[in-house]
């Protein structure tokens, strides 16, 4: 298994947000986590990427325990997290946003070829590479957020509700892109709420586990 989460508990002060989640992610494909608002989906992703500390349980990635590492080391080991709400840098250009994803990397040639790869996946971002992120549509901002995550050269991509607030056509487009990312060798953990249109219900269906 690429990722194993065992009996994960997370508390925010005294509130128990997660009470014993376990999951396994193989080294290919898409694993989808679906649940109601407040069920703890975002907290699960935050714990995997080191943004919150588990109060109990273990997370193993690529054969090593990571639940005691700071977020930047977890990114360095190959986990990229696209948070809910996208969080692009509004006053930076598309290209600057994308390059920020590579901030831990020193391999200049690799960065340039990954940037070209992101522009190949998202031709619309190439057309808008000098445009400020704040002027993009919601779907385009989601593409920037996913592209920025890909720029870290991940072995695993965490996507938190990427279809939130997007039109059906754009949701379908993002679903195709996510399926393509998984097909080209980067497994994905996809989190979706159960109140709105989901990637899993559109176009190609991710493999549920
Ligand atoms: P949503 O779809 O609404 O984002 P979710 O399944 O992703 O829901 P989480 O955001 O992980 O759920 O929240 C799980 C629980 O933890 C909820 O009860 C929430 O109120 C609580 N919680 C989340 N973040 C915090 C925080 N920073 N401080 C205190 N409680 C929090």
XYZ file of C-alpha atoms and ligand atoms in Angstrom:
240
model
C 0.000 0.000 0.000
C 1.213 3.514 -0.744
C -0.668 5.025 2.207
C -2.049 3.393 5.321
C -4.069 5.243 7.942
C -4.651 3.221 11.093
C -7.185 4.043 13.813
C -6.812 7.792 13.358
C -8.235 10.103 16.037
C -8.134 13.914 15.803
C -9.360 16.401 18.391
C -9.862 20.150 18.029
C -9.453 21.138 21.667
C -12.026 18.870 23.309
C -14.085 18.193 20.181
C -13.435 14.778 18.658
C -13.460 15.305 14.869
C -12.215 11.800 13.983
C -12.752 8.714 16.102
C -10.809 5.857 14.632
C -10.619 6.157 10.825
C -8.605 3.551 8.928
C -7.977 3.530 5.199
C -5.584 2.143 2.640
C -4.558 3.685 -0.649
C -2.868 1.508 -3.280
C -0.212 2.891 -5.580
C -2.658 3.519 -8.434
C -6.183 4.780 -9.015
C -8.627 6.954 -7.123
C -9.929 6.424 -3.583
C -13.066 8.458 -2.847
C -14.208 9.496 0.640
C -17.837 10.604 0.734
C -19.610 11.962 3.804
C -21.927 14.587 5.234
C -20.838 18.070 6.280
C -18.806 17.839 9.459
C -18.161 14.110 9.103
C -14.422 14.751 9.224
C -13.383 14.395 5.590
C -11.271 17.558 5.501
C -9.783 16.662 8.881
C -8.683 13.291 7.463
C -6.817 15.035 4.628
C -5.356 17.633 7.017
C -4.015 14.872 9.248
C -2.429 13.069 6.280
C -0.683 16.263 5.137
C 0.424 17.161 8.680
C -1.736 20.278 9.112
C -3.346 18.784 12.225
C -1.791 16.302 14.635
C -3.590 13.067 15.393
C -4.278 12.414 19.082
C -4.087 8.677 18.381
C -3.331 6.381 15.453
C -0.674 6.106 12.772
C -0.149 7.212 9.169
C 2.366 5.370 7.011
C 3.370 6.592 3.550
C 5.686 4.835 1.137
C 6.864 2.499 3.898
C 7.545 5.187 6.516
C 5.628 6.655 9.408
C 4.731 10.307 8.710
C 2.220 11.343 11.407
C 4.990 12.962 13.437
C 6.428 15.032 10.552
C 5.800 18.740 9.815
C 3.777 19.568 6.664
C 6.764 20.714 4.565
C 8.510 17.368 5.097
C 5.333 15.546 4.134
C 5.144 17.605 0.906
C 8.812 16.759 0.375
C 8.013 13.054 0.627
C 5.420 13.369 -2.090
C 1.978 14.212 -0.700
C 0.293 17.251 -2.285
C -2.920 18.638 -0.786
C -5.453 20.762 -2.690
C -7.542 22.281 0.106
C -11.244 22.960 0.072
C -11.981 26.369 -1.425
C -8.878 26.258 -3.666
C -6.914 29.063 -1.944
C -5.005 30.385 -4.917
C -2.927 33.541 -4.391
C -5.284 36.110 -5.952
C -2.713 38.788 -6.800
C -0.168 36.448 -8.333
C -0.331 35.342 -11.957
C -1.320 31.842 -12.994
C 2.303 30.936 -13.676
C 3.516 32.376 -10.345
C 0.852 30.382 -8.506
C 1.973 27.224 -10.274
C 5.653 27.814 -9.555
C 4.910 28.181 -5.838
C 3.960 24.501 -5.895
C 7.595 23.692 -6.688
C 9.031 25.725 -3.781
C 10.801 22.729 -2.211
C 12.392 21.570 -5.457
C 15.866 22.372 -6.732
C 15.733 20.461 -10.043
C 15.291 23.363 -12.468
C 14.840 21.214 -15.575
C 12.284 19.019 -13.836
C 10.323 22.095 -12.743
C 10.233 23.490 -16.293
C 9.120 20.174 -17.770
C 6.426 19.772 -15.071
C 5.211 23.312 -15.824
C 4.870 22.352 -19.488
C 3.062 19.185 -18.393
C 0.583 21.261 -16.333
C 0.005 23.563 -19.328
C -0.566 20.477 -21.514
C -3.185 19.176 -19.053
C -4.761 22.633 -18.674
C -4.468 24.496 -21.999
C -6.696 27.235 -20.597
C -4.080 28.008 -17.943
C -1.420 28.303 -20.624
C -3.528 30.917 -22.416
C -3.912 32.777 -19.123
C -0.425 32.258 -17.699
C 0.214 35.975 -17.058
C -3.297 36.744 -15.806
C -3.884 37.356 -12.084
C -5.545 34.391 -10.378
C -8.293 36.616 -8.946
C -9.619 37.249 -12.455
C -10.126 33.535 -13.230
C -13.413 31.635 -13.073
C -13.998 29.176 -10.207
C -13.212 26.227 -12.477
C -9.999 27.827 -13.705
C -8.950 28.565 -10.111
C -9.541 24.896 -9.298
C -7.273 24.009 -12.229
C -4.595 26.341 -10.829
C -4.905 24.709 -7.402
C -4.568 21.210 -8.896
C -1.739 22.342 -11.194
C 0.100 23.919 -8.255
C -0.146 20.625 -6.350
C 1.225 18.740 -9.382
C 4.206 21.130 -9.463
C 5.489 19.605 -6.217
C 6.044 16.329 -8.125
C 3.669 14.320 -5.903
C 3.378 10.566 -5.447
C -0.114 11.078 -3.989
C -2.629 13.868 -4.556
C -5.257 14.851 -1.940
C -8.267 16.695 -3.390
C -10.772 18.277 -1.009
C -14.188 18.779 -2.675
C -12.860 19.951 -6.044
C -16.366 20.155 -7.532
C -17.699 22.542 -4.866
C -19.540 25.467 -6.429
C -18.745 24.574 -10.039
C -21.159 24.165 -12.954
C -21.924 20.662 -14.312
C -19.815 21.196 -17.427
C -16.817 22.313 -15.396
C -17.302 19.467 -12.904
C -17.138 17.056 -15.844
C -13.967 18.703 -17.116
C -12.305 18.478 -13.689
C -13.430 14.819 -13.390
C -11.704 14.013 -16.697
C -8.539 15.740 -15.537
C -8.514 13.892 -12.200
C -9.043 10.544 -13.983
C -6.195 11.430 -16.340
C -3.871 12.295 -13.425
C -4.623 8.919 -11.820
C -4.139 7.140 -15.163
C -0.750 8.750 -15.634
C 0.558 7.386 -12.360
C -0.379 9.732 -9.488
C -2.989 8.133 -7.214
C -5.659 10.450 -5.837
C -7.655 10.621 -2.605
C -10.821 12.469 -3.542
C -13.104 13.890 -0.843
C -16.671 14.791 -1.745
C -19.657 15.966 0.285
C -23.008 14.329 -0.306
C -25.085 17.474 -0.835
C -23.820 18.724 -4.167
C -22.674 17.542 -7.528
C -19.724 15.222 -7.220
C -16.889 14.305 -9.499
C -17.716 10.638 -8.937
C -21.208 11.113 -10.340
C -19.998 12.738 -13.528
C -18.297 11.378 -16.615
C -15.865 8.617 -15.721
C -16.541 7.129 -12.360
C -13.637 6.958 -9.919
C -13.023 3.504 -8.405
C -14.584 3.572 -4.947
C -12.901 1.609 -2.221
P -17.350 19.764 5.295
O -17.859 19.005 4.133
O -18.413 20.636 5.930
O -16.051 20.473 5.081
P -15.900 17.669 6.676
O -16.410 16.268 6.602
O -14.756 18.004 5.817
O -17.094 18.671 6.442
P -14.315 18.625 8.888
O -14.102 19.983 8.313
O -13.194 17.667 8.864
O -15.566 17.927 8.204
O -14.836 18.808 10.390
C -15.049 17.701 11.283
C -15.529 18.237 12.629
O -14.498 18.974 13.270
C -16.732 19.158 12.543
O -17.562 18.898 13.654
C -16.120 20.545 12.639
O -17.029 21.455 13.217
C -14.919 20.304 13.527
N -13.809 21.215 13.202
C -13.199 21.322 11.990
N -12.198 22.242 12.033
C -12.183 22.718 13.306
C -11.388 23.687 14.007
N -10.382 24.322 13.387
N -11.674 23.913 15.309
C -12.677 23.261 15.942
N -13.455 22.333 15.344
C -13.225 22.061 14.058
